Amino acid sequence: SSDEHGSISLKFVELEPGKGKCRQAKALKVVVEEAEVYNDKLKKKEFDPVLPVEVLAARLYTGPMYEKYNSQLRAASGDKVLRQKNDELLMGNSYVTTVHGISSCVLKLSKLMKLCDIFRGSSDASLPSSFLKKDDDGICGGVEYGFFSTTNERNQAVDYANGVASTVFEIKQGMLDRGADISWLSQY
């Protein structure tokens, strides 16, 4: 929330008392050191390592800033409501460098991801009919313009889908559309 002077106060709430769901402070130096485990694996496969700035960008995404980064990306859909929300939320910022850092980190770490089914739970939103009903060209589905957080644990996705208009997506990854496990650098 903010006051009349524009000062912002943040309140962090533990979602599940006793289960450590609050954000966890961790020095950037520690997260960058943890990245070396993944960089060693990338180097063995002759891929570029993740840079500290990419690790920082991805860590920022795992906290409250994800809303701003995804707002910027989703506004690219052209949807009038999403563009208006983005204009109000970002107040002229576009976070281009940070979004690029997140994308680069995920792309590099995706080279270590084993292909598996992944899941995403969603609630309080309904899918358009074009998601399930094929058009004249036999195409259905949709595109997520923002970063898409998922899990390989179906039960966790079901928990996130608890609410009105609940949906659990089961996604089959491929070589070109696989994500990365960034749980090790998460703020939670």
Coordinates of C-alpha atoms in Angstrom, one line a residue:
S1 CA 0.0 0.0 0.0
S2 CA 1.1 3.6 -0.4
D3 CA 0.4 6.9 1.4
E4 CA -0.2 10.3 0.0
H5 CA 3.5 10.9 -0.3
G6 CA 4.1 7.9 -2.4
S7 CA 5.9 6.0 0.3
I8 CA 5.4 2.3 -0.1
S9 CA 5.0 -0.2 2.7
L10 CA 5.2 -3.9 2.2
K11 CA 3.7 -6.6 4.4
F12 CA 4.8 -10.2 3.9
V13 CA 2.4 -12.8 5.1
E14 CA 3.2 -16.5 5.8
L15 CA 0.9 -18.4 3.6
E16 CA 1.1 -21.6 5.6
P17 CA 2.1 -21.0 9.2
G18 CA 5.1 -23.0 10.1
K19 CA 5.9 -24.1 6.6
G20 CA 8.3 -21.3 5.7
K21 CA 6.4 -19.8 2.8
C22 CA 7.7 -16.2 3.5
R23 CA 10.4 -14.8 1.3
Q24 CA 13.9 -15.9 2.4
A25 CA 16.7 -13.4 2.6
K26 CA 19.9 -14.6 0.9
A27 CA 22.9 -12.6 -0.1
L28 CA 23.5 -12.3 -3.8
K29 CA 27.0 -13.6 -3.3
V30 CA 25.5 -16.9 -1.9
V31 CA 23.1 -17.3 -4.8
V32 CA 25.9 -16.6 -7.3
E33 CA 28.1 -19.2 -5.5
E34 CA 25.2 -21.7 -5.8
A35 CA 25.0 -21.0 -9.5
E36 CA 28.5 -22.5 -9.9
V37 CA 27.0 -26.0 -9.5
Y38 CA 24.8 -25.4 -12.5
N39 CA 27.6 -23.6 -14.4
D40 CA 29.9 -26.7 -13.9
K41 CA 27.1 -28.8 -15.5
L42 CA 26.7 -26.4 -18.3
K43 CA 30.4 -26.2 -19.0
K44 CA 30.6 -30.1 -19.1
K45 CA 28.0 -29.9 -21.9
E46 CA 29.9 -27.1 -23.6
F47 CA 27.2 -24.5 -23.0
D48 CA 27.6 -20.9 -21.8
P49 CA 27.4 -20.4 -18.0
V50 CA 24.7 -18.2 -16.3
L51 CA 26.1 -14.8 -15.4
P52 CA 25.6 -13.2 -12.0
V53 CA 23.4 -10.5 -13.5
E54 CA 21.2 -13.2 -15.1
V55 CA 20.9 -15.0 -11.7
L56 CA 20.0 -11.8 -10.0
A57 CA 17.3 -11.0 -12.6
A58 CA 15.8 -14.5 -12.3
R59 CA 15.8 -14.2 -8.5
L60 CA 14.0 -10.9 -8.7
Y61 CA 11.4 -12.6 -10.9
T62 CA 10.7 -15.1 -8.1
G63 CA 9.5 -12.4 -5.7
P64 CA 6.8 -9.6 -6.0
M65 CA 8.5 -8.1 -9.1
Y66 CA 7.2 -11.0 -11.2
E67 CA 3.9 -9.1 -11.5
K68 CA 5.6 -6.1 -13.2
Y69 CA 7.8 -8.2 -15.5
N70 CA 4.9 -10.4 -16.7
S71 CA 2.7 -7.3 -17.0
Q72 CA 5.2 -5.8 -19.5
L73 CA 5.3 -9.1 -21.5
R74 CA 1.5 -9.7 -21.4
A75 CA 0.8 -6.1 -22.7
A76 CA 2.5 -7.2 -25.9
S77 CA -0.6 -9.4 -26.6
G78 CA -2.3 -6.2 -27.7
D79 CA -5.2 -6.8 -25.2
K80 CA -6.6 -3.4 -24.3
V81 CA -7.2 -4.3 -20.6
L82 CA -3.7 -5.8 -20.2
R83 CA -2.1 -2.7 -21.8
Q84 CA -4.0 -0.4 -19.5
K85 CA -3.1 -2.4 -16.4
N86 CA 0.6 -2.4 -17.6
D87 CA 0.6 1.4 -18.1
E88 CA -0.8 1.9 -14.5
L89 CA 1.5 -0.7 -12.9
L90 CA 4.8 0.2 -14.6
M91 CA 4.4 4.0 -14.8
G92 CA 6.7 4.2 -17.8
N93 CA 9.2 1.6 -16.8
S94 CA 9.7 -1.3 -19.2
Y95 CA 12.3 -3.5 -17.4
V96 CA 13.8 -4.5 -20.7
T97 CA 17.2 -5.4 -19.3
T98 CA 15.8 -7.4 -16.4
V99 CA 13.4 -9.3 -18.6
H100 CA 16.3 -10.1 -21.0
G101 CA 18.3 -11.3 -18.0
I102 CA 15.5 -13.6 -16.8
S103 CA 15.0 -15.0 -20.3
S104 CA 18.7 -15.6 -20.8
C105 CA 19.0 -17.4 -17.4
V106 CA 16.0 -19.6 -18.2
L107 CA 17.3 -20.4 -21.7
K108 CA 20.7 -21.3 -20.4
L109 CA 19.4 -23.4 -17.5
S110 CA 16.8 -25.1 -19.7
K111 CA 19.7 -27.0 -21.3
L112 CA 20.0 -29.0 -18.0
M113 CA 16.3 -29.7 -17.8
K114 CA 15.2 -33.3 -18.2
L115 CA 12.1 -33.5 -20.3
C116 CA 9.1 -34.4 -18.1
D117 CA 5.4 -33.5 -17.8
I118 CA 4.9 -30.2 -15.9
F119 CA 1.9 -28.7 -14.3
R120 CA 0.4 -25.3 -13.6
G121 CA -2.5 -24.6 -11.4
S122 CA -4.7 -21.6 -12.0
S123 CA -7.9 -20.2 -10.5
D124 CA -10.1 -17.1 -10.7
A125 CA -9.9 -17.0 -14.5
S126 CA -11.7 -18.7 -17.3
L127 CA -10.3 -19.9 -20.6
P128 CA -11.7 -18.6 -23.9
S129 CA -13.6 -21.0 -26.1
S130 CA -10.8 -20.8 -28.6
F131 CA -8.6 -22.6 -26.1
L132 CA -10.5 -25.9 -26.5
K133 CA -12.5 -25.5 -29.7
K134 CA -10.6 -25.9 -32.9
D135 CA -10.9 -23.1 -35.5
D136 CA -11.4 -23.6 -39.3
D137 CA -7.6 -24.4 -39.6
G138 CA -7.8 -27.1 -36.8
I139 CA -6.0 -24.9 -34.3
C140 CA -6.9 -24.4 -30.7
G141 CA -5.0 -23.4 -27.6
G142 CA -3.3 -20.2 -26.5
V143 CA -0.1 -18.3 -25.9
E144 CA 1.2 -17.1 -22.6
Y145 CA 3.1 -13.9 -23.3
G146 CA 4.7 -13.8 -19.8
F147 CA 7.0 -16.1 -17.9
F148 CA 5.1 -19.3 -16.9
S149 CA 5.8 -20.8 -13.5
T150 CA 5.2 -24.6 -13.3
T151 CA 6.0 -27.6 -11.2
N152 CA 6.6 -31.2 -11.9
E153 CA 4.5 -32.1 -8.9
R154 CA 0.8 -32.4 -10.0
N155 CA -0.5 -32.1 -6.4
Q156 CA 1.3 -28.8 -6.0
A157 CA -0.5 -27.4 -9.1
V158 CA -3.8 -28.7 -7.8
D159 CA -3.2 -26.8 -4.5
Y160 CA -2.6 -23.6 -6.6
A161 CA -5.8 -24.2 -8.5
N162 CA -7.9 -24.1 -5.4
G163 CA -10.6 -21.6 -6.0
V164 CA -13.2 -20.4 -8.5
A165 CA -12.8 -21.4 -12.1
S166 CA -9.9 -23.8 -11.2
T167 CA -7.8 -25.3 -14.0
V168 CA -4.7 -27.5 -13.9
F169 CA -2.6 -27.5 -17.1
E170 CA -0.6 -30.6 -17.9
I171 CA 2.2 -29.6 -20.3
K172 CA 4.4 -31.8 -22.3
Q173 CA 7.8 -30.3 -22.8
G174 CA 9.8 -30.6 -26.0
M175 CA 13.3 -29.8 -27.0
L176 CA 12.4 -26.3 -28.1
D177 CA 9.8 -25.4 -25.5
R178 CA 11.3 -26.6 -22.2
G179 CA 11.7 -24.5 -19.1
A180 CA 14.3 -24.5 -16.4
D181 CA 14.3 -25.4 -12.7
I182 CA 15.1 -22.1 -10.9
S183 CA 13.8 -23.2 -7.5
W184 CA 17.4 -23.1 -6.1
L185 CA 17.5 -19.3 -6.6
S186 CA 13.9 -18.6 -5.5
Q187 CA 13.1 -16.0 -2.9
Y188 CA 10.6 -18.5 -1.3

